């Protein structure tokens, strides 16, 4: 839609709607706060937040329903930059950014460990990626008036294979990403309602389908604008509250530096604490025990099964207490079913025990730049080099992967012109920065709260939030009296990255309505990204694959209908995979960035800036780059290694962790494409 009087009136109407929405949301939050003060049970507040927000998103999705291809795929190409910036920020603020980013900073500190990049790598990589999008990709794609990213590869390189590989890669990286989002949806929905994790996934999945099934990009865009406002409030309110509570100033990004100094002092006390050293010694003992078990997995498993079966029979013969008998049967059932499972489980337990036997429960000092010491012993120098390499590798993959994510690039197809596409990138950076500058502050404030007010508590008087979250999922929070003194040590509490933000209101003693708002924000972040990803996958399967490879005489309206049903099928499959809880959200998402970076960016950038690049070169570079990345990831998956009879360790190149595999795939893709592009045209022709 060109600039003019009608478009100006359209934008004014949007501004009025946004103002009314913010006013209504504020009234709703004040009403819920008043209801809590009047005695509204907590068991009602969570479901009210879930129902109200999902129904609102669903209403927007129903209102935006369409079968017009232009509206379904690119929202009519009339979204103003500021609103596209909000929608892009919501699309970008996935469950990883909203739920897990602060948790990653809490657990990994700024610089990380020898084998794990620090949390700042995520902040710098994801933010820098938008600069690449704005400078290299978005304006060039927008001026071509395309619908999907594989469309670009077909238009630029010709032939079938560029589109095929692009469509396959879009499905691969987007599906990995969407599983993490649906896992986050299940986590938040189950926390809000108290239902099982799997049921929580199905509740949240209904919201995803309502938002994206009927209206495609048109409905998703306006749903994401509404979701951005919610997740912005849900992030800024608790971090501002904690900052005011601890420092007397709600501007957390400006004042949290004082708490870093206090955390450093507390870390020194914990490192020297005799009680903490007792905990470390017990974990060392457990690690040695697991190592002994792994020397003869089959024999140890038989011995343990026989011992537990004998205990169950003894209790039954003695008519022992039913609770003891049930506990013994549960321990028997919990044993690994076979040797392969036992080896995998005990290897993981040994590694975790070794990690927790280190000072600070295995966590690095928060403000340390990198592990090791560049001027220390050879081992310390090696640790420093490995830590720095993993930090830079992950930052590179996240940055380049951002420039290649199909669901993100498609957002810039919705603007009226190339100039507005550039402007919407700037707005996206602004809206994302509002949260990203607060994430490091939140991690510091929560860590200080835990170290100062939770550690040292009696096990008989632990805060209620610990029991509540550990019942939901033991991987989120676990506590155990390892040294038997009935006092909680820092090494005895294990917090998952996915729980830091969600539990912040309870950690800080805030009203429960803030907990409901934070959970609703996490749900909004996961839903907004899941919507865009599912649309990308369904379009790749139907528009870029089925309609070009199977049945070509499909009308535009039929394509839209087929895309809707493909979206529903993919959402169901992703929900099933998410119920298996494949990994924490943050590493699962990070791996999808390596896939997107290696599959798309070399061919896309070379196609834009090098006229000599032909289809054969692009296809070869995409296949080799993606193949190396996927292969490096798979060969370091414990289950895969066990299946092929490999040792329990990893096969690392230069010490780089698998989630940063794109650091090998991207340069290889560029090198291959550049080399083949300078061969005679007859040898690097289209495919």
XYZ file of C-alpha atoms in Angstrom:
687
model
C 0.000 0.000 0.000
C 1.663 3.292 -1.047
C 2.055 6.243 1.259
C -0.911 8.588 1.061
C -4.009 9.818 2.831
C -5.605 6.371 3.136
C -2.410 4.823 4.513
C -1.978 7.683 6.993
C -5.557 7.145 8.176
C -4.834 3.419 8.447
C -1.830 4.110 10.709
C -3.822 6.527 12.882
C -6.459 3.852 13.364
C -3.744 1.397 14.391
C -2.362 3.897 16.929
C -5.822 4.287 18.486
C -6.301 0.522 18.683
C -2.877 0.094 20.322
C -3.649 2.806 22.897
C -6.980 1.183 23.744
C -5.289 -2.218 24.051
C -2.622 -0.909 26.463
C -5.308 0.835 28.513
C -7.395 -2.342 28.668
C -4.391 -4.470 29.616
C -3.458 -2.053 32.398
C -7.018 -2.166 33.748
C -6.959 -5.971 33.669
C -3.698 -6.097 35.656
C -5.000 -3.619 38.231
C -8.216 -5.627 38.527
C -6.280 -8.861 39.101
C -4.078 -7.163 41.714
C -7.180 -5.873 43.504
C -8.787 -9.345 43.343
C -5.679 -10.902 44.909
C -5.785 -8.385 47.757
C -9.451 -9.230 48.285
C -8.589 -12.904 48.732
C -8.774 -14.405 45.233
C -7.081 -17.839 45.482
C -3.752 -18.302 43.720
C -5.146 -21.423 42.081
C -7.533 -19.154 40.167
C -5.112 -16.369 39.184
C -2.954 -18.560 36.932
C -5.837 -20.082 34.944
C -7.427 -16.630 34.558
C -4.202 -15.275 33.017
C -3.913 -18.300 30.740
C -7.539 -18.216 29.628
C -7.717 -14.442 29.168
C -4.518 -14.136 27.128
C -5.071 -17.198 24.946
C -8.670 -16.172 24.242
C -7.491 -12.674 23.322
C -4.893 -14.080 20.902
C -7.522 -16.423 19.516
C -9.947 -13.538 18.984
C -7.281 -11.641 17.046
C -6.570 -14.763 15.007
C -10.250 -15.248 14.191
C -10.689 -11.569 13.322
C -7.680 -11.762 10.989
C -8.835 -14.897 9.171
C -8.250 -14.866 5.430
C -7.823 -17.055 2.358
C -6.243 -14.305 0.267
C -2.660 -15.424 -0.538
C -1.201 -11.929 -0.222
C -2.747 -11.508 3.229
C -2.009 -15.069 4.381
C 1.666 -15.132 3.362
C 2.816 -11.491 3.816
C -0.064 -9.637 5.576
C -0.849 -7.635 2.451
C 2.605 -5.946 2.544
C 1.155 -2.974 4.443
C 2.472 -3.296 8.021
C 3.981 0.024 9.231
C 7.607 -0.190 10.426
C 6.908 0.442 14.119
C 4.319 -2.344 14.251
C 6.455 -4.688 12.198
C 9.256 -3.895 14.651
C 7.024 -4.930 17.568
C 5.909 -8.078 15.780
C 9.503 -8.949 14.866
C 10.629 -8.377 18.451
C 7.866 -10.683 19.714
C 8.758 -13.223 17.024
C 12.371 -12.931 18.122
C 11.676 -12.946 21.872
C 11.162 -16.661 21.865
C 11.017 -18.886 24.907
C 14.826 -18.916 24.757
C 15.222 -15.145 24.968
C 12.391 -14.509 27.411
C 12.503 -17.562 29.671
C 16.083 -18.812 29.415
C 18.377 -15.885 28.601
C 18.526 -14.568 32.155
C 18.882 -18.175 33.327
C 21.821 -18.706 31.014
C 23.507 -15.625 32.444
C 22.741 -16.848 35.992
C 24.299 -20.276 35.382
C 27.135 -19.398 33.001
C 28.041 -15.893 34.118
C 29.454 -13.504 31.564
C 32.339 -15.578 30.220
C 31.203 -19.147 30.858
C 33.358 -22.203 31.434
C 35.893 -24.146 29.446
C 33.143 -26.108 27.674
C 30.210 -23.699 27.845
C 30.044 -20.182 26.440
C 28.976 -17.401 28.780
C 25.562 -15.813 28.747
C 26.822 -12.606 27.143
C 27.505 -14.573 23.946
C 23.730 -14.880 23.507
C 23.088 -11.191 24.108
C 25.859 -10.029 21.773
C 25.227 -12.647 19.095
C 21.483 -12.202 18.839
C 21.675 -8.420 18.908
C 24.482 -8.246 16.370
C 22.568 -10.547 14.083
C 19.967 -7.867 13.476
C 22.674 -5.558 12.189
C 23.516 -8.199 9.581
C 19.824 -8.570 8.731
C 19.445 -4.827 8.236
C 22.665 -4.322 6.273
C 22.935 -7.492 4.180
C 19.658 -9.314 3.828
C 16.282 -7.680 4.547
C 16.295 -4.768 2.042
C 17.476 -6.989 -0.816
C 14.855 -9.645 -0.180
C 12.040 -7.132 0.270
C 12.531 -5.489 -3.115
C 11.944 -8.834 -4.867
C 8.311 -9.082 -3.626
C 8.632 -12.736 -2.605
C 6.558 -14.866 -0.224
C 9.085 -17.265 1.319
C 12.864 -17.577 1.669
C 13.055 -20.615 -0.681
C 11.413 -18.342 -3.283
C 14.620 -16.305 -3.291
C 16.800 -19.335 -4.017
C 14.518 -20.401 -6.863
C 14.443 -16.897 -8.350
C 18.151 -16.151 -7.956
C 19.676 -19.500 -8.912
C 16.970 -21.222 -10.972
C 16.452 -24.951 -11.189
C 14.814 -27.197 -8.625
C 17.599 -28.070 -6.245
C 18.212 -24.616 -4.696
C 14.535 -24.403 -3.725
C 14.463 -28.023 -2.534
C 17.477 -27.628 -0.268
C 16.241 -24.275 1.032
C 12.803 -25.725 1.794
C 14.320 -28.745 3.561
C 16.670 -26.507 5.583
C 13.807 -24.192 6.529
C 11.843 -27.156 7.865
C 14.878 -28.575 9.702
C 15.971 -25.458 11.560
C 12.417 -24.211 12.149
C 11.225 -27.549 13.531
C 14.157 -27.685 15.974
C 13.282 -24.156 17.030
C 9.522 -24.753 17.348
C 9.976 -27.819 19.565
C 11.750 -25.574 22.063
C 8.880 -23.071 21.911
C 6.219 -25.705 22.509
C 8.288 -27.090 25.389
C 8.210 -23.569 26.859
C 4.455 -23.386 26.272
C 3.943 -26.620 28.189
C 6.201 -25.441 30.993
C 4.342 -22.158 31.458
C 0.833 -23.520 30.922
C 1.373 -26.307 33.451
C 2.731 -23.797 35.970
C -0.244 -21.460 35.468
C -2.899 -24.141 35.773
C -1.260 -26.873 37.846
C -1.992 -29.527 35.224
C 0.529 -32.074 33.942
C 3.231 -30.878 31.573
C 1.768 -32.811 28.632
C -1.703 -31.365 29.195
C -0.148 -27.905 29.469
C 1.360 -28.413 26.018
C -2.044 -29.210 24.560
C -3.628 -26.161 26.233
C -0.966 -23.858 24.827
C -1.082 -25.552 21.454
C -4.710 -24.501 21.135
C -3.541 -20.895 21.355
C -0.937 -21.459 18.623
C -3.494 -22.964 16.266
C -6.067 -20.238 16.941
C -3.500 -17.523 16.198
C -2.008 -18.882 12.993
C -4.368 -21.447 11.479
C -7.065 -19.089 10.185
C -5.239 -15.901 9.290
C -1.622 -16.749 8.534
C 0.789 -13.808 8.578
C -2.032 -11.266 8.814
C -3.363 -12.699 12.074
C 0.102 -13.575 13.382
C 1.366 -10.008 12.935
C -1.327 -8.401 15.074
C -1.208 -11.210 17.600
C 2.537 -10.674 17.946
C 2.068 -6.935 18.506
C -0.327 -7.730 21.370
C 2.065 -10.356 22.712
C 5.027 -7.983 22.655
C 3.294 -5.544 25.001
C 2.565 -8.364 27.453
C 6.055 -9.838 27.417
C 7.617 -6.373 27.757
C 5.608 -5.680 30.922
C 6.208 -9.223 32.170
C 9.975 -8.774 31.927
C 10.401 -5.192 33.084
C 8.074 -5.263 36.105
C 9.876 -8.016 38.093
C 13.393 -6.789 37.253
C 12.410 -3.222 38.211
C 10.767 -4.492 41.390
C 13.881 -6.439 42.419
C 16.140 -3.478 41.634
C 14.013 -1.172 43.764
C 13.842 -3.762 46.543
C 17.617 -4.293 46.658
C 18.979 -0.915 45.546
C 16.148 1.604 45.948
C 16.094 2.378 42.214
C 13.837 0.633 39.659
C 16.160 1.393 36.700
C 17.854 -2.005 36.911
C 20.235 -1.717 33.911
C 21.738 1.459 35.389
C 22.255 0.337 38.990
C 22.770 -3.423 39.093
C 26.563 -3.096 38.910
C 26.669 -2.629 42.695
C 25.307 -6.137 43.155
C 28.054 -7.639 41.004
C 30.611 -6.531 43.595
C 28.533 -8.063 46.401
C 28.163 -11.328 44.465
C 31.943 -11.500 44.006
C 32.390 -11.171 47.782
C 29.744 -13.842 48.451
C 31.415 -16.159 45.932
C 34.741 -15.859 47.792
C 32.986 -16.736 51.065
C 31.311 -19.774 49.518
C 34.570 -21.024 47.989
C 36.215 -20.957 51.441
C 33.187 -22.369 53.335
C 33.887 -25.728 55.092
C 30.250 -26.797 54.600
C 30.500 -26.162 50.860
C 33.699 -28.228 50.739
C 31.837 -31.112 52.412
C 29.252 -30.952 49.635
C 31.997 -30.961 46.996
C 33.633 -33.996 48.617
C 30.355 -35.951 48.537
C 29.866 -35.206 44.857
C 33.443 -36.326 44.200
C 32.642 -39.606 45.959
C 29.533 -40.068 43.814
C 31.498 -39.381 40.640
C 34.048 -42.057 41.583
C 31.222 -44.498 42.337
C 29.634 -43.946 38.935
C 33.044 -44.402 37.321
C 33.343 -47.825 39.020
C 29.849 -48.800 37.840
C 30.741 -47.856 34.261
C 33.688 -50.266 34.265
C 31.209 -53.192 34.300
C 27.796 -51.819 33.374
C 26.105 -55.169 32.805
C 27.379 -56.735 36.029
C 26.579 -53.680 38.132
C 23.063 -53.442 36.704
C 22.387 -57.138 37.476
C 23.751 -56.715 40.987
C 21.624 -53.639 41.695
C 18.472 -55.236 40.264
C 18.992 -58.376 42.342
C 19.587 -56.342 45.515
C 16.471 -54.211 45.040
C 14.317 -57.229 44.158
C 15.531 -58.933 47.315
C 14.643 -55.855 49.372
C 11.120 -55.744 47.922
C 10.600 -59.437 48.687
C 11.913 -58.998 52.216
C 9.556 -56.088 52.922
C 6.611 -58.016 51.539
C 7.487 -61.081 53.639
C 7.737 -58.936 56.786
C 4.436 -57.119 56.075
C 6.375 -53.863 56.304
C 4.852 -50.412 56.140
C 3.099 -49.862 52.795
C 5.004 -46.613 52.246
C 8.372 -48.365 52.576
C 7.211 -51.128 50.258
C 6.003 -48.642 47.646
C 9.295 -46.739 47.864
C 11.303 -49.933 47.355
C 9.193 -50.870 44.309
C 9.651 -47.381 42.906
C 13.433 -47.658 43.273
C 13.353 -51.008 41.476
C 11.261 -49.599 38.636
C 13.606 -46.598 38.345
C 16.605 -48.770 37.470
C 17.755 -48.571 33.833
C 15.950 -51.065 31.619
C 19.029 -52.193 29.702
C 22.785 -51.809 29.471
C 22.668 -49.033 26.864
C 20.311 -46.929 28.974
C 22.376 -47.606 32.101
C 25.615 -46.552 30.427
C 24.055 -43.340 29.134
C 22.368 -42.464 32.445
C 25.383 -43.229 34.630
C 27.748 -41.381 32.302
C 25.522 -38.328 32.522
C 25.265 -38.668 36.307
C 29.041 -39.026 36.629
C 29.618 -35.900 34.559
C 27.070 -33.942 36.581
C 28.627 -35.094 39.860
C 32.084 -34.114 38.634
C 30.772 -30.700 37.668
C 29.020 -30.140 41.004
C 32.140 -31.227 42.911
C 33.789 -27.988 41.845
C 33.555 -24.730 43.830
C 30.234 -22.849 43.580
C 28.477 -26.040 42.547
C 30.237 -25.958 39.180
C 29.099 -22.435 38.304
C 31.787 -20.029 37.100
C 32.379 -16.772 38.996
C 29.731 -14.447 37.606
C 31.867 -11.580 36.353
C 34.871 -13.618 35.199
C 35.773 -12.947 31.586
C 36.858 -16.466 30.604
C 37.868 -19.684 32.321
C 41.515 -20.427 33.022
C 44.357 -17.948 32.956
C 46.283 -16.781 29.866
C 49.418 -16.369 32.014
C 48.955 -19.474 34.178
C 49.950 -23.110 33.870
C 49.633 -24.916 30.520
C 46.315 -26.427 31.683
C 44.998 -22.974 32.661
C 46.137 -21.503 29.355
C 44.369 -24.317 27.492
C 41.196 -23.704 29.492
C 41.368 -19.997 28.662
C 41.807 -20.670 24.954
C 38.931 -23.170 24.913
C 36.613 -20.871 26.862
C 37.333 -17.903 24.610
C 36.987 -19.998 21.448
C 33.571 -21.336 22.494
C 32.378 -17.850 23.422
C 33.376 -16.404 20.050
C 32.109 -19.443 18.126
C 28.670 -19.310 19.724
C 28.426 -15.551 19.238
C 29.346 -16.005 15.562
C 26.735 -18.745 15.030
C 23.976 -16.776 16.728
C 24.820 -13.640 14.766
C 25.024 -15.302 11.366
C 22.100 -17.615 12.157
C 19.896 -14.614 12.879
C 20.562 -13.399 9.352
C 19.428 -16.751 7.978
C 16.337 -17.657 9.996
C 13.468 -17.992 7.487
C 10.659 -17.052 9.886
C 12.500 -13.854 10.805
C 13.358 -12.807 7.246
C 9.758 -13.365 6.153
C 8.660 -10.670 8.585
C 10.346 -8.052 6.400
C 8.255 -9.127 3.409
C 5.251 -7.548 5.149
C 6.377 -3.906 4.919
C 5.210 -1.568 2.126
C 8.686 -0.844 0.689
C 12.426 -1.396 0.962
C 12.813 1.806 2.991
C 10.188 0.684 5.503
C 11.903 -2.720 5.714
C 15.095 -0.946 6.836
C 13.120 1.187 9.278
C 11.409 -1.871 10.747
C 14.827 -3.465 11.408
C 15.761 -0.354 13.419
C 12.492 -0.522 15.372
C 13.070 -4.232 15.986
C 16.486 -3.505 17.483
C 14.977 -0.832 19.731
C 12.187 -3.065 21.019
C 14.545 -5.997 21.546
C 17.099 -3.815 23.341
C 14.477 -2.836 25.926
C 14.579 -6.410 27.176
C 18.134 -7.402 26.343
C 19.726 -4.679 28.455
C 17.605 -5.883 31.379
C 18.442 -9.608 31.104
C 21.973 -9.337 32.612
C 20.550 -7.181 35.394
C 17.873 -9.752 36.208
C 20.420 -12.577 36.378
C 22.584 -10.608 38.819
C 19.669 -9.541 41.035
C 18.269 -13.084 41.258
C 21.691 -14.593 42.008
C 22.215 -12.089 44.814
C 18.775 -12.905 46.214
C 19.524 -16.639 46.188
C 23.006 -16.296 47.670
C 21.971 -13.790 50.313
C 18.533 -14.978 51.406
C 18.048 -18.594 50.301
C 21.441 -20.201 50.857
C 21.893 -20.877 54.568
C 18.194 -21.586 55.161
C 17.122 -24.659 57.103
C 15.762 -27.542 55.020
C 12.737 -27.452 57.329
C 12.041 -23.832 56.406
C 12.770 -23.555 52.681
C 10.752 -21.072 50.574
C 7.534 -22.511 49.135
C 8.569 -21.796 45.531
C 11.329 -24.425 45.714
C 8.879 -27.234 46.454
C 6.337 -25.946 43.923
C 8.748 -25.798 40.988
C 10.557 -29.042 41.881
C 7.222 -30.871 41.883
C 6.506 -29.520 38.406
C 9.807 -30.756 36.974
C 12.832 -32.004 38.899
C 15.172 -30.635 36.234
C 14.000 -27.078 36.966
C 14.884 -27.043 40.658
C 16.457 -29.754 42.778
C 17.696 -29.543 46.355
C 19.210 -32.282 48.495
C 20.917 -32.302 51.867
C 24.165 -33.714 50.509
C 26.310 -33.189 53.634
C 23.489 -33.985 56.097
C 23.621 -30.761 58.146
C 19.995 -29.761 57.343
C 21.267 -26.380 56.089
C 20.997 -25.492 52.415
C 24.399 -24.882 50.863
C 24.899 -23.223 47.481
C 26.217 -26.483 46.045
C 23.079 -28.332 47.181
C 20.637 -26.299 45.091
C 20.448 -26.789 41.343
C 18.420 -24.319 39.287
C 17.661 -24.862 35.613
C 18.008 -21.975 33.176
C 14.319 -22.229 32.285
C 13.129 -21.395 35.800
C 15.128 -18.297 36.755
C 12.774 -15.707 35.258
C 9.559 -17.672 35.873
C 10.350 -18.001 39.580
C 11.658 -14.434 39.997
C 8.404 -12.994 41.430
C 8.292 -15.695 44.109
C 12.020 -15.388 44.819
C 11.568 -11.650 45.314
C 8.387 -11.988 47.400
C 6.201 -10.174 44.862
C 2.401 -10.479 44.674
C 1.258 -13.616 42.899
C -0.361 -11.545 40.172
C 3.178 -10.680 39.030
C 3.908 -14.411 38.803
C 0.833 -14.764 36.623
C 1.975 -11.876 34.442
C 5.488 -13.326 34.049
C 4.066 -16.717 33.119
C 1.715 -15.023 30.640
C 4.732 -13.198 29.204
C 6.612 -16.461 28.799
C 3.569 -17.938 27.121
C 3.320 -14.917 24.814
C 6.998 -15.217 23.863
C 6.705 -18.916 23.077
C 3.398 -18.541 21.227
C 4.570 -15.612 19.099
C 7.662 -17.446 17.869
C 5.835 -20.750 17.454
C 3.265 -19.040 15.232
C 5.899 -17.688 12.865
C 7.851 -20.950 12.804
C 4.816 -23.111 12.100
C 3.794 -20.805 9.272
C 7.311 -21.057 7.811
C 7.302 -24.854 8.018
C 3.843 -25.234 6.497
C 4.701 -22.836 3.656
C 7.926 -24.736 2.947
C 6.101 -28.052 2.859
C 3.133 -26.900 0.762
C 4.084 -23.843 -1.276
C 7.777 -24.620 -1.810
C 7.643 -28.417 -2.001
C 4.216 -29.902 -2.729
C 3.143 -27.263 -5.252
C 6.438 -27.517 -7.167
C 7.307 -31.185 -6.829
C 3.997 -33.075 -6.580
C 1.071 -31.098 -7.986
C 1.704 -27.869 -9.832
C -1.810 -26.900 -10.913
C -2.892 -25.749 -7.434
C -4.791 -22.478 -7.203
C -3.567 -19.812 -4.749
C -6.634 -20.344 -2.542
C -6.005 -24.092 -2.447
C -2.394 -23.451 -1.454
C -3.582 -21.417 1.511
C -5.983 -24.158 2.615
C -3.306 -26.845 2.279
C -0.856 -24.669 4.245
C -3.378 -24.397 7.076
C -3.745 -28.152 7.405
C 0.003 -28.691 7.094
C 0.451 -26.185 9.925
C -1.950 -28.158 12.115
C -0.135 -31.430 11.394
C 3.311 -29.987 12.104
C 2.075 -28.407 15.353
C 0.793 -31.790 16.523
C 4.083 -33.518 15.666
C 6.143 -30.804 17.385
C 3.947 -31.102 20.481
C 4.632 -34.846 20.621
C 8.406 -34.303 20.341
C 8.243 -31.591 23.034
C 6.602 -34.030 25.470
C 9.837 -36.064 25.310
C 11.669 -33.037 26.811
C 14.688 -33.349 24.489
C 16.810 -30.595 26.103
C 16.749 -27.259 27.840
C 15.307 -24.487 25.716
C 18.473 -22.425 25.295
C 20.828 -25.065 23.793
C 18.011 -26.473 21.654
C 17.375 -23.049 20.131
C 21.079 -22.262 19.751
C 21.579 -25.375 17.627
C 18.888 -24.204 15.185
C 20.915 -21.033 14.586
C 23.915 -23.081 13.487
C 21.664 -24.969 11.070
C 20.178 -21.780 9.614
C 23.572 -20.084 9.365
C 25.237 -22.913 7.459
C 22.271 -23.699 5.209
C 21.201 -20.228 4.090
C 23.664 -17.424 4.731
C 26.631 -18.298 2.476
C 24.459 -18.900 -0.605
C 22.161 -15.974 0.177
C 24.934 -13.419 0.712
C 26.959 -14.639 -2.262
C 23.827 -14.579 -4.411
C 23.105 -10.977 -3.423
C 26.613 -9.546 -3.733
C 28.338 -11.779 -6.298
C 26.774 -11.940 -9.761
C 29.028 -14.830 -10.767
C 27.427 -17.169 -8.211
C 25.447 -19.847 -10.039
C 23.068 -22.595 -8.966
C 25.608 -25.414 -8.913
C 27.933 -23.470 -6.626
C 25.072 -22.520 -4.296
C 23.749 -26.081 -4.072
C 27.203 -27.530 -3.379
C 27.957 -24.926 -0.717
C 24.585 -25.400 0.992
C 24.894 -29.195 1.050
C 28.482 -29.249 2.330
C 27.954 -26.508 4.914
C 24.765 -28.041 6.267
C 26.202 -31.565 6.106
C 29.271 -30.676 8.166
C 27.140 -28.842 10.726
C 24.597 -31.656 11.153
C 27.306 -34.316 11.171
C 29.325 -32.537 13.852
C 26.216 -32.205 16.014
C 25.156 -35.838 15.600
C 28.551 -37.384 16.245
C 28.625 -35.626 19.628
C 25.134 -36.662 20.771
C 25.536 -39.204 23.630
C 22.724 -41.454 22.362
C 24.265 -41.596 18.885
C 27.719 -42.348 20.275
C 26.346 -45.142 22.455
C 24.356 -46.563 19.531
C 27.479 -46.811 17.347
C 29.602 -48.134 20.216
C 31.788 -45.046 20.519
C 33.333 -43.895 23.773
C 31.341 -41.673 26.116
C 33.429 -38.584 25.396
C 33.048 -36.121 22.553
C 34.898 -35.740 19.267
C 35.508 -32.003 19.268
C 37.355 -29.916 16.702
C 39.468 -27.226 18.397
C 37.361 -27.747 21.548
C 34.214 -26.224 19.946
C 30.939 -27.460 21.432
C 28.322 -29.055 19.111
C 25.731 -26.272 19.361
C 28.281 -23.972 17.661
C 28.814 -26.362 14.757
C 27.916 -23.581 12.314
C 31.362 -22.098 12.879
C 32.639 -24.890 10.617
C 29.702 -25.079 8.194
C 29.477 -21.361 7.364
C 33.125 -20.780 6.324
C 33.065 -24.038 4.366
C 29.914 -22.938 2.543
C 31.400 -19.543 1.667
C 34.691 -21.088 0.542
C 33.045 -23.701 -1.690
C 30.633 -21.218 -3.274
C 33.392 -18.662 -3.850
C 35.712 -21.272 -5.368
C 33.069 -22.705 -7.703
C 31.841 -19.231 -8.642
C 35.221 -18.385 -10.123
C 35.378 -21.533 -12.218
C 34.321 -21.307 -15.869
C 30.556 -20.881 -16.164
C 30.124 -24.244 -17.852
C 31.429 -26.024 -14.764
C 29.357 -24.082 -12.174
C 26.063 -23.753 -13.999
C 22.573 -23.922 -12.514
C 21.053 -27.167 -11.335
